[in-house]
Short mmCIF file of C-alpha atoms in Angstrom, two decimals:
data_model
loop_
_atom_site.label_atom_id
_atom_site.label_comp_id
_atom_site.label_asym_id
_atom_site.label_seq_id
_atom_site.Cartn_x
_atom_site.Cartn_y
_atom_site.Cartn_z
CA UNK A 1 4.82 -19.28 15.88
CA UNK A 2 2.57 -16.65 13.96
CA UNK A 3 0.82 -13.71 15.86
CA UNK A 4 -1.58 -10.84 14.91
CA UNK A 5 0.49 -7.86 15.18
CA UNK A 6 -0.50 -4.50 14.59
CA UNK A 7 2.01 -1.78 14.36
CA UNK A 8 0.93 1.91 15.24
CA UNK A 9 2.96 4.39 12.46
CA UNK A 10 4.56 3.87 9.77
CA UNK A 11 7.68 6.08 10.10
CA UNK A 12 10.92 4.58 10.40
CA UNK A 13 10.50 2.81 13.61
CA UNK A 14 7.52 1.15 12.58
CA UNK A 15 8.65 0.65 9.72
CA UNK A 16 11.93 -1.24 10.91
CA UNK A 17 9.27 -3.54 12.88
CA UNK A 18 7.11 -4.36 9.63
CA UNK A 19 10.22 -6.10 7.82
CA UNK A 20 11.38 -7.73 11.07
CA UNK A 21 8.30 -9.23 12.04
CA UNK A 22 6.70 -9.84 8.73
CA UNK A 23 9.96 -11.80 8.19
CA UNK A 24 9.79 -13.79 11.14
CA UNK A 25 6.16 -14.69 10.11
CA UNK A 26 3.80 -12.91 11.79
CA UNK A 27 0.32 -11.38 10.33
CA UNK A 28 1.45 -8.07 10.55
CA UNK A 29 -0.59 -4.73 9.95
CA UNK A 30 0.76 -1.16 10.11
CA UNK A 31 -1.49 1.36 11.02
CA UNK A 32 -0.35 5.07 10.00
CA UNK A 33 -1.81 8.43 10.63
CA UNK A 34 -1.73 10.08 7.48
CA UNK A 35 -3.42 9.94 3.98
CA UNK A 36 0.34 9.67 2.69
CA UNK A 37 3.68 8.68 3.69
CA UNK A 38 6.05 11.08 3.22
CA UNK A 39 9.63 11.91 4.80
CA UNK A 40 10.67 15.40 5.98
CA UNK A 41 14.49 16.01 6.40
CA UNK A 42 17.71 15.18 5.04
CA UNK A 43 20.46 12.73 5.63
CA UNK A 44 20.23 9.89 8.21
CA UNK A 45 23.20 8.33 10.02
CA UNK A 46 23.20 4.55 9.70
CA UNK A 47 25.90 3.67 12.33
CA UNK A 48 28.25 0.32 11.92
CA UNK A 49 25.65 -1.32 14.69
CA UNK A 50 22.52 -0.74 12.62
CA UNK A 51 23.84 -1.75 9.33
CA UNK A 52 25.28 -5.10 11.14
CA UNK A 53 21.52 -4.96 12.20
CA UNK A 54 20.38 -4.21 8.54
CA UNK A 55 22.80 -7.27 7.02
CA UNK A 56 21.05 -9.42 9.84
CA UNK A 57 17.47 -8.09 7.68
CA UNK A 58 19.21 -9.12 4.64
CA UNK A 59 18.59 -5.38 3.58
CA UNK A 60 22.60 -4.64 3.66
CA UNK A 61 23.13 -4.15 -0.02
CA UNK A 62 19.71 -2.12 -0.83
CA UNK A 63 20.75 0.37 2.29
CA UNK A 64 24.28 0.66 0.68
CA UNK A 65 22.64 1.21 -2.77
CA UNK A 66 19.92 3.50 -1.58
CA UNK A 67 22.77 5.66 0.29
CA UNK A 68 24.59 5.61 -3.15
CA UNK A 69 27.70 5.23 -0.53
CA UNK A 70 31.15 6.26 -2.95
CA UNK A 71 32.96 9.07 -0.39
CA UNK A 72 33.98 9.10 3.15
CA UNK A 73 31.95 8.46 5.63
CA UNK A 74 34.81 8.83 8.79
CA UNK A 75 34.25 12.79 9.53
CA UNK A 76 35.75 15.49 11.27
CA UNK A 77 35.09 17.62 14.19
CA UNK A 78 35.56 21.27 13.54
CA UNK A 79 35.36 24.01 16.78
CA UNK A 80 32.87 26.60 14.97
CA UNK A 81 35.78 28.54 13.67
CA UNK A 82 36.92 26.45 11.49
CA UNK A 83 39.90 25.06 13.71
CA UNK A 84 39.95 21.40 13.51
CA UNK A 85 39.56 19.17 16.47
CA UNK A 86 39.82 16.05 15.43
CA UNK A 87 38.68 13.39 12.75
CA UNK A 88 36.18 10.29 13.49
CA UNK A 89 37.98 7.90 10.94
CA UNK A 90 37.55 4.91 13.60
CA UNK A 91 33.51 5.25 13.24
CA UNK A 92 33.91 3.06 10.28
CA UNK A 93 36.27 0.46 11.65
CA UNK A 94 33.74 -1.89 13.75
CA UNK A 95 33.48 -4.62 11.21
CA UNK A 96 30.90 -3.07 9.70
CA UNK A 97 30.18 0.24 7.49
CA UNK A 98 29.10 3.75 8.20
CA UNK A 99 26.37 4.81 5.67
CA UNK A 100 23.98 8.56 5.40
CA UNK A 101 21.21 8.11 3.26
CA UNK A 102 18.47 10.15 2.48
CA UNK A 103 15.75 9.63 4.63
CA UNK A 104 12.99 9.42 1.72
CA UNK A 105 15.28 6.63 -0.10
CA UNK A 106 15.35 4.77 3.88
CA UNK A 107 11.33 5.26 3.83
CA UNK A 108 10.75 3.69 0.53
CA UNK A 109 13.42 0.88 0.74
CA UNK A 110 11.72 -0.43 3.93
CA UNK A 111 8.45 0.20 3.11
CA UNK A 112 9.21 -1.95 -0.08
CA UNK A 113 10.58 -4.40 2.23
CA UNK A 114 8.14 -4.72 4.78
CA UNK A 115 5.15 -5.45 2.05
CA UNK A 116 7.38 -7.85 0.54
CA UNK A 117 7.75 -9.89 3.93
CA UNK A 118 4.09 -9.38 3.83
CA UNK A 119 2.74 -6.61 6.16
CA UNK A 120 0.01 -4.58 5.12
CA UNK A 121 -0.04 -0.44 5.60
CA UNK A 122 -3.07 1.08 5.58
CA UNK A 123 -2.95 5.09 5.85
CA UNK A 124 -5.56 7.23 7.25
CA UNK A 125 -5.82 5.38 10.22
CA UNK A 126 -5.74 7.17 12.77
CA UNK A 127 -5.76 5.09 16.45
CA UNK A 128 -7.73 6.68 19.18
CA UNK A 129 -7.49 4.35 22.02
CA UNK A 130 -6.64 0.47 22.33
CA UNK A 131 -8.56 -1.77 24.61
CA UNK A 132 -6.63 -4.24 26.11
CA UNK A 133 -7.34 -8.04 28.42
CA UNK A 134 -5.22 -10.48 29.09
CA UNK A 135 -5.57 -12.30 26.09
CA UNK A 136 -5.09 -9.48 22.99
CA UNK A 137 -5.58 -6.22 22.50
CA UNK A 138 -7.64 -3.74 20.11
CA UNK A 139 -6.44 -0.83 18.07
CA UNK A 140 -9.62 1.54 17.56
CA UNK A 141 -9.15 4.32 15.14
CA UNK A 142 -10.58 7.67 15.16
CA UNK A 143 -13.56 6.57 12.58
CA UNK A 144 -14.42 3.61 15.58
CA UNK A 145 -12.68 0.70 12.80
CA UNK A 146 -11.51 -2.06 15.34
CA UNK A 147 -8.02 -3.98 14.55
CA UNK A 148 -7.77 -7.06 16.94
CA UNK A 149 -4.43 -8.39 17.84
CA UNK A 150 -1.89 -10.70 20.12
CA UNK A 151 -0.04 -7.47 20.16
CA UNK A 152 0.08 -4.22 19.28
CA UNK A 153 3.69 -2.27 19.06
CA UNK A 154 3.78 1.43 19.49
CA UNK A 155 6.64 2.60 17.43
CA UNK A 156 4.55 6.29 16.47
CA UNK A 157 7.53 8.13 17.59
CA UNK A 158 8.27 10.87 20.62
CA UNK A 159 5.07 12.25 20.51
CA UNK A 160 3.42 8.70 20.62
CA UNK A 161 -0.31 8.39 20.87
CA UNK A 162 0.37 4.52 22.52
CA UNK A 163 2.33 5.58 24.69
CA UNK A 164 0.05 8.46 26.27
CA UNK A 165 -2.46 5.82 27.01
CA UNK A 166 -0.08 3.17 28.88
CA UNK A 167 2.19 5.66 30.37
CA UNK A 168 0.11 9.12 30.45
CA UNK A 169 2.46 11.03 32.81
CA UNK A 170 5.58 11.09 30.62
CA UNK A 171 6.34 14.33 29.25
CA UNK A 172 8.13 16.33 26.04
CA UNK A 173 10.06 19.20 27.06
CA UNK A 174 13.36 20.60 25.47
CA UNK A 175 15.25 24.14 24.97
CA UNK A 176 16.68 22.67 21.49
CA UNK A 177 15.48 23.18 18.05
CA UNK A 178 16.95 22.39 14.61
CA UNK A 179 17.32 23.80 11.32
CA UNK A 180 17.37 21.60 8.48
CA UNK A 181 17.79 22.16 4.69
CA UNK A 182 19.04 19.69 1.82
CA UNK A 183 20.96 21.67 -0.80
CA UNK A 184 21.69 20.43 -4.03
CA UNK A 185 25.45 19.10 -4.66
CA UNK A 186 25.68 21.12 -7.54
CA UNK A 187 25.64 24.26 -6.25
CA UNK A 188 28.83 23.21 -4.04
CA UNK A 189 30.38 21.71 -6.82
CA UNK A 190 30.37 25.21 -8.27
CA UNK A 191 32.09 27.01 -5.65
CA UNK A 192 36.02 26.44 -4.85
CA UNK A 193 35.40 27.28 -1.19
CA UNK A 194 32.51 24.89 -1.04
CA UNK A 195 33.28 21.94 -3.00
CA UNK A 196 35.78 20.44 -0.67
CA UNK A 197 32.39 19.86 2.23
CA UNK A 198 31.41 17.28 -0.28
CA UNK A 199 34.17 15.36 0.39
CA UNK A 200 33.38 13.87 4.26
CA UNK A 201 30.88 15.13 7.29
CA UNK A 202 31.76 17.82 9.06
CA UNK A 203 30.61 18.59 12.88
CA UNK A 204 31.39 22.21 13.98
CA UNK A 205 31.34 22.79 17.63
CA UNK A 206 30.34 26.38 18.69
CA UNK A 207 28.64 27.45 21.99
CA UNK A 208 25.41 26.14 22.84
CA UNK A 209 25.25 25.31 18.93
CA UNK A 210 26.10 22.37 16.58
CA UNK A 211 26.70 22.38 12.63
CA UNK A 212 26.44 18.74 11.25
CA UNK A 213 26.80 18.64 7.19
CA UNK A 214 26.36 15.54 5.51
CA UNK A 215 27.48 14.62 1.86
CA UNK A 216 24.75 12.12 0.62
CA UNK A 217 23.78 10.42 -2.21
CA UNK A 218 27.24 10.12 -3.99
CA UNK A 219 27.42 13.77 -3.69
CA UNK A 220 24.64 14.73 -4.93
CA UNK A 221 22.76 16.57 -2.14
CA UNK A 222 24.46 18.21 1.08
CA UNK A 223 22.21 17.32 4.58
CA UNK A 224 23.04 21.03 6.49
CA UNK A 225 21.56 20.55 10.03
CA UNK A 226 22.13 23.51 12.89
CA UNK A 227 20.93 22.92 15.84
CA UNK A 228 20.24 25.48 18.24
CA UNK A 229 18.48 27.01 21.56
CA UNK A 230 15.22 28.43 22.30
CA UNK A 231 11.80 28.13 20.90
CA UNK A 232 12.26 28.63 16.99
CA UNK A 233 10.66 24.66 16.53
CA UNK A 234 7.36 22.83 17.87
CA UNK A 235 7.44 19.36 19.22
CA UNK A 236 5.76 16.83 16.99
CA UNK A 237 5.74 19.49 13.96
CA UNK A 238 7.84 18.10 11.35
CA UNK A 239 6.71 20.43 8.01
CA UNK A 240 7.12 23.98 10.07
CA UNK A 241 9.67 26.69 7.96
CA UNK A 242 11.99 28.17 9.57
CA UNK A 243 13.29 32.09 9.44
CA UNK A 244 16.42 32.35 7.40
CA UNK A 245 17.31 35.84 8.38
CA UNK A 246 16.85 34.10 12.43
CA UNK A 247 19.48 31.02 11.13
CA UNK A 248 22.08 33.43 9.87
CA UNK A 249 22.07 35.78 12.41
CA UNK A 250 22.49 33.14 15.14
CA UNK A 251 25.29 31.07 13.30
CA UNK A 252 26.83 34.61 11.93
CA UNK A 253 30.37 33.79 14.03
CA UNK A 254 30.72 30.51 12.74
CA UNK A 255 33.61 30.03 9.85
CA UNK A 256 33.29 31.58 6.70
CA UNK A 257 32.95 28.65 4.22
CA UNK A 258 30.09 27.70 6.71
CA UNK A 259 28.56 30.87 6.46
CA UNK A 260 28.66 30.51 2.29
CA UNK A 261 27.02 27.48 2.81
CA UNK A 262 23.94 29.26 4.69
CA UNK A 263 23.77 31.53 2.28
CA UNK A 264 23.04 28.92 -0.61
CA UNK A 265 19.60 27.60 2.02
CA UNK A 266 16.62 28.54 0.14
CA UNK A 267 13.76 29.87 2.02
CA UNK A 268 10.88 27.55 0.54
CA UNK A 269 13.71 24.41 1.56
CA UNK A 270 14.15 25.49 5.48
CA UNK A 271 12.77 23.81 7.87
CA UNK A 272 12.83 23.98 12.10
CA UNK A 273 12.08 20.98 14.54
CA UNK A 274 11.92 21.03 17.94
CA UNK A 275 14.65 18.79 19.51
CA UNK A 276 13.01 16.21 22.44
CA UNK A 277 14.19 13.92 24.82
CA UNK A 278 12.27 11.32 26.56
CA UNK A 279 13.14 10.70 30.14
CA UNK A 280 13.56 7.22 30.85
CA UNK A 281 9.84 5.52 31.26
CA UNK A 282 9.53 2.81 34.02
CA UNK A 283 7.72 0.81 31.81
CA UNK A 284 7.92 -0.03 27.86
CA UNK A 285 4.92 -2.31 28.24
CA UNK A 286 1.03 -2.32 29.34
CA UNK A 287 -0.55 -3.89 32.11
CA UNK A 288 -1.41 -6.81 30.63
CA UNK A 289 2.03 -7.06 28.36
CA UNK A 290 -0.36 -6.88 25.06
CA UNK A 291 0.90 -3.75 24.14
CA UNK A 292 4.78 -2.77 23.87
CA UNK A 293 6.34 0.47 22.74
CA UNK A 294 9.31 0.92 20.39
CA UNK A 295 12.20 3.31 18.89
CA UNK A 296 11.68 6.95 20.14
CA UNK A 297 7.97 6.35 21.57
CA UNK A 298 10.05 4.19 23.98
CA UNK A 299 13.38 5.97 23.91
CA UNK A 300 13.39 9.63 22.04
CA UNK A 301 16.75 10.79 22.13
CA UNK A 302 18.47 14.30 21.33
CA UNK A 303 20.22 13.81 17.90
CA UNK A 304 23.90 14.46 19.77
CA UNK A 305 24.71 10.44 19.21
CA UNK A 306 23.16 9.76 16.00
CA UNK A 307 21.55 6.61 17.52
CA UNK A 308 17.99 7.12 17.26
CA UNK A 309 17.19 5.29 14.26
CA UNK A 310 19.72 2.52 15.24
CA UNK A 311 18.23 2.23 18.55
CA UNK A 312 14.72 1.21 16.65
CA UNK A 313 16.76 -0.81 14.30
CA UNK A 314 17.84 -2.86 17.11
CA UNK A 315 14.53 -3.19 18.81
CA UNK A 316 12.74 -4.36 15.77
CA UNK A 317 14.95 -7.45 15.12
CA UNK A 318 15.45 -7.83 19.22
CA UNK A 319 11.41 -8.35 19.57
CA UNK A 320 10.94 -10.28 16.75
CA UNK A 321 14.09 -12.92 18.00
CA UNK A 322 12.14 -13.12 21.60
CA UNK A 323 8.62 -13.62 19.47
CA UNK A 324 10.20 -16.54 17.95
CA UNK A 325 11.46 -18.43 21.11
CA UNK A 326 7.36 -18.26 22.31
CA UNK A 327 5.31 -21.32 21.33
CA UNK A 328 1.85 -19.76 22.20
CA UNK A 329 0.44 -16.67 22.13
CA UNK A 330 0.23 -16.36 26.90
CA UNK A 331 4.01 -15.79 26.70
CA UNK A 332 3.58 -13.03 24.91
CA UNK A 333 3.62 -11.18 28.00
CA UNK A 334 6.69 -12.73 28.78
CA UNK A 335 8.10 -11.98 25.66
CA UNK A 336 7.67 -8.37 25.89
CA UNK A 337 8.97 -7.63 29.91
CA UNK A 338 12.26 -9.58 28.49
CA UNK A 339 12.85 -7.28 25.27
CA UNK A 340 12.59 -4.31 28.03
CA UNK A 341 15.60 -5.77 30.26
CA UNK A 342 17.14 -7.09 26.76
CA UNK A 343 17.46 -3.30 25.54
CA UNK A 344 16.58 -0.86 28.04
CA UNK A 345 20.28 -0.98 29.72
CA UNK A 346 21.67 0.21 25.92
CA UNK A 347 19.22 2.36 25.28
CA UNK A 348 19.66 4.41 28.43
CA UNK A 349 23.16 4.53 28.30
CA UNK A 350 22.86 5.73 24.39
CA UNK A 351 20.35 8.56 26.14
CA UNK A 352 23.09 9.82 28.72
CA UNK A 353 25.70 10.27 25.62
CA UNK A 354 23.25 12.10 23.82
CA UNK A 355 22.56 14.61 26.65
CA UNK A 356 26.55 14.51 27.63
CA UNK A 357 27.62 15.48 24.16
CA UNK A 358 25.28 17.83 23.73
CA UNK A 359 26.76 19.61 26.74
CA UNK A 360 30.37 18.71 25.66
CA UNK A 361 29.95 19.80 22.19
CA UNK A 362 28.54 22.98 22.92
CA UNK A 363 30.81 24.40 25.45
CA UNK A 364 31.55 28.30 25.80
CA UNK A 365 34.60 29.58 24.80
CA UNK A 366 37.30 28.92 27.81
CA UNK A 367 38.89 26.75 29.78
CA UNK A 368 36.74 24.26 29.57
CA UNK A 369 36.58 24.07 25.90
CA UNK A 370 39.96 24.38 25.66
CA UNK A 371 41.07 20.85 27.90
CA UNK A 372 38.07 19.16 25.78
CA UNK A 373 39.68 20.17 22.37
CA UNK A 374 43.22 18.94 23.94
CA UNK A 375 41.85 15.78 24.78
CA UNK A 376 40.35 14.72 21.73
CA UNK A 377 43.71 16.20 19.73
CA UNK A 378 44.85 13.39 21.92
CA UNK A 379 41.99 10.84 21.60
CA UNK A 380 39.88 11.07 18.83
CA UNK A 381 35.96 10.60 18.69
CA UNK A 382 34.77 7.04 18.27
CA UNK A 383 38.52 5.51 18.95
CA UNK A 384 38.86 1.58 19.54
CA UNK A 385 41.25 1.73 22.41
CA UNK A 386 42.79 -1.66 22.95
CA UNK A 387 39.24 -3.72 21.81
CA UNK A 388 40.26 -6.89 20.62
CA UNK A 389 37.37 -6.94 17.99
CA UNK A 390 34.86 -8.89 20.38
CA UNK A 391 31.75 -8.58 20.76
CA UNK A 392 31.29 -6.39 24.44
CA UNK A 393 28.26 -8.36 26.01
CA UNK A 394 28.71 -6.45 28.99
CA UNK A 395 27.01 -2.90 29.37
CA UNK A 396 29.65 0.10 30.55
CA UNK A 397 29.36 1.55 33.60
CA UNK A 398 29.53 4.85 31.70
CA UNK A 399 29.88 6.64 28.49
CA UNK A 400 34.01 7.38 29.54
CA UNK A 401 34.70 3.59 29.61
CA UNK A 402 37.50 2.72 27.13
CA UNK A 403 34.78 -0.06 25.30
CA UNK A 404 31.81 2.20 25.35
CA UNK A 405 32.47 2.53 21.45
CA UNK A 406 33.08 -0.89 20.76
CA UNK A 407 29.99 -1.75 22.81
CA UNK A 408 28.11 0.79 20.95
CA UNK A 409 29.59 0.44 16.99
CA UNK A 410 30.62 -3.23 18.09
CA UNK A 411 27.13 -4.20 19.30
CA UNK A 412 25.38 -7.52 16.64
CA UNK A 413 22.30 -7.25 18.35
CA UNK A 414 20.97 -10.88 16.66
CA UNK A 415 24.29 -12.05 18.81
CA UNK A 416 23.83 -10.84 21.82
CA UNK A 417 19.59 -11.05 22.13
CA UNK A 418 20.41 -14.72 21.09
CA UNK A 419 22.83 -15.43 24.16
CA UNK A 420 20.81 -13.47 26.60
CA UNK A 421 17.62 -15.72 25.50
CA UNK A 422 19.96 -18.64 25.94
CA UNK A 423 20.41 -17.97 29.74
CA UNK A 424 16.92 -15.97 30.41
CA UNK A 425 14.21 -17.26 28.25
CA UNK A 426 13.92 -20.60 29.48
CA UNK A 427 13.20 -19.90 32.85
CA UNK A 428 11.25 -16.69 32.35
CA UNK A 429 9.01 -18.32 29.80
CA UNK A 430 7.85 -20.45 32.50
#
């Protein structure tokens, strides 16, 4: 059955839930902030989950295309002097592939998609506040224009405007900021020493930092992302420029080629975010289950397990599967408390990886550091174990369980929302 739905932004996460509702037929209407949509940053990870998610969208092929995907997307793991760790070569064996992309190429391929499914976007819509009853729900934007709906999805990101009205007390706060600067492929592809980072990711471990450099678009950009401590970014500030002269001096003991590679970042092309994480809410929904929240308004995460964008991925096509097992618009309700319990177990355990490999990553020099690099000589990053290639239905009891990877690479969430409904929905709907 058709609903009203109105989604609040138009970034990625909303987005993600234009095509999958608008494809599931729903009247769907995307609400976005800003006189234009535009994309700041670089690369995006598309992990083996989300473009099993993507196929599922029937957007497989235009996400390989768009990521013009020819070199290796595996990896490596570098400590921050160039001594190397390990490789990730396993990311890219869960039955499905590993793709960066730009995120402007992302933007535009689902925005295409979404309007052709049939959503509308309309910018400069600003919502203020939504007024909600049992029956629907209201989006009013700042100029007082009303948008009625059977449900309104917050998917405006960590600093979500939604979610501050259903769940005012959660709260930003990080000590992590990030660099970011796209550099064209060219200028590697000119120097000896530099040419060879073109060739796969690299993640360089240092204390309390992180270097992650992406290859994208057949080679013809380089994503250079350093993340870092302190106060250099502002929350929700996505356009601010960072201080070159601050970036080199605080990544001046990391490897040489890496330090040739900062010294090709123009100053007009830096930029600095602030890094968030959103503890875990106690509620994804309103009081009268007419409003629902979605991707990082509902789950921010620190970059440390490039899930974020899969995590929203997931949820889109998740809520749109429950939508379609409701045959009037009072199970709505219903509908959304079961996409909380369908994804709120994966999504917190994605959170506590985040937060333990931003620890584990960033380790001081020592002992410490030292057993971690043994162990993943030992064990590589992202390794299968003994997974027999099934899907893992059943959530980890923690991130150090030997099918926490094939649960999380593994994961078809169409699959496994689709059993769950199976054994929940029929009873719950009721």
């Amino acid at each position: 059955m058709g609903y009203k739905i109105v989604i609040v932004g138009a970034g990625l996460s909303g987005l993600d839930a234009a095509v999958a509702l608008a494809q599931s037929g729903h009247e769907v209407t995307v609400l976005e902030a800003t006189a234009k949509l535009t994309t700041i940053g670089g690369s995006i990870s598309i992990p083996p989950n989300s473009t099993r998610t993507f196929a599922h969208l029937g957007l497989y092929d235009r996400i390989k295309k768009a990521g013009r995907v020819t070199t290796n997307t595996a990896g490596q793991f570098r400590r921050y002097n160039g001594e190397v760790i390990c490789d990730a070569t396993e990311r890219g064996n869960y039955g499905s592939e590993h793709i960066n992309v730009h995120r402007a190429n992302l933007q535009e391929l689902l925005r295409s998609a979404a309007e052709e499914a049939g959503a509308v976007i309309i910018l400069n819509s600003r919502v203020a506040t939504i007024d909600e009853t049992p029956s629907s729900s209201v989006a009013i934007t700042n100029d007082g224009r009303r948008y009625e709906a059977d449900l309104i999805v917050g998917a405006d990101g960590a600093k979500s405007i939604v979610r501050s009205l259903i769940q005012p007390a959660a709260t930003l706060d990080s000590n992590w900021n990030c660099f970011r600067a796209v550099i064209p492929g060219a200028i590697l592809e000119a120097d000896p020493d530099l040419a060879a980072l073109l060739e796969l990711p690299i993640i360089w471990w240092g204390p309390s930092r992180t270097v992650v450099g992406y290859p994208m678009q057949n080679k013809a950009y380089y994503s250079l992302e350093l993340a870092h401590p302190g106060d250099t970014g502002t929350a929700g500030e996505w356009n601010k420029r960072g201080n070159i002269k601050e970036m080199k001096e605080m990544f001046a003991d990391f490897e040489h080629v890496l330090q040739k590679l900062i010294n090709t970042v123009k100053e007009d092309d830096l930029l600095v975010w602030k890094l968030v994480q959103l503890p875990e809410l106690e509620k994804w929904y309103s009081k009268y289950g007419r409003i629902v929240l979605l991707g990082d308004a509902a789950h921010a995460v620190l970059p440390y397990s490039a899930q974020g964008h899969a995590m929203s991925t997931e949820d889109s096509l998740t809520l749109s599967l429950i939508l379609a097992r409701t045959n009037s618009s009072s199970q709505i309700p219903s509908a959304v408390k079961s996409f909380e319990a369908i994804r709120k177990p994966r999504t917190s355990l994605v959170a506590k990886l985040s937060l333990a490999n931003a620890a584990l990553w960033q380790l001081p020099d020592g002992p410490e550091q030292r057993a971690r690099d043994e162990a993943f000589r030992n064990k590589p990053m992202f390794t299968k174990g003994s997974w027999d290639g099934k899907h893992v239905d059943e959530v980890p009891k923690s991130i150090n369980d030997k099918l926490f990877y094939p649960w999380l690479f593994g994961h078809d969430v169409k699959g496994f929302t689709e059993r769950w409904l199976d054994q929940h929905w029929p009873k719950e709907a009721t």
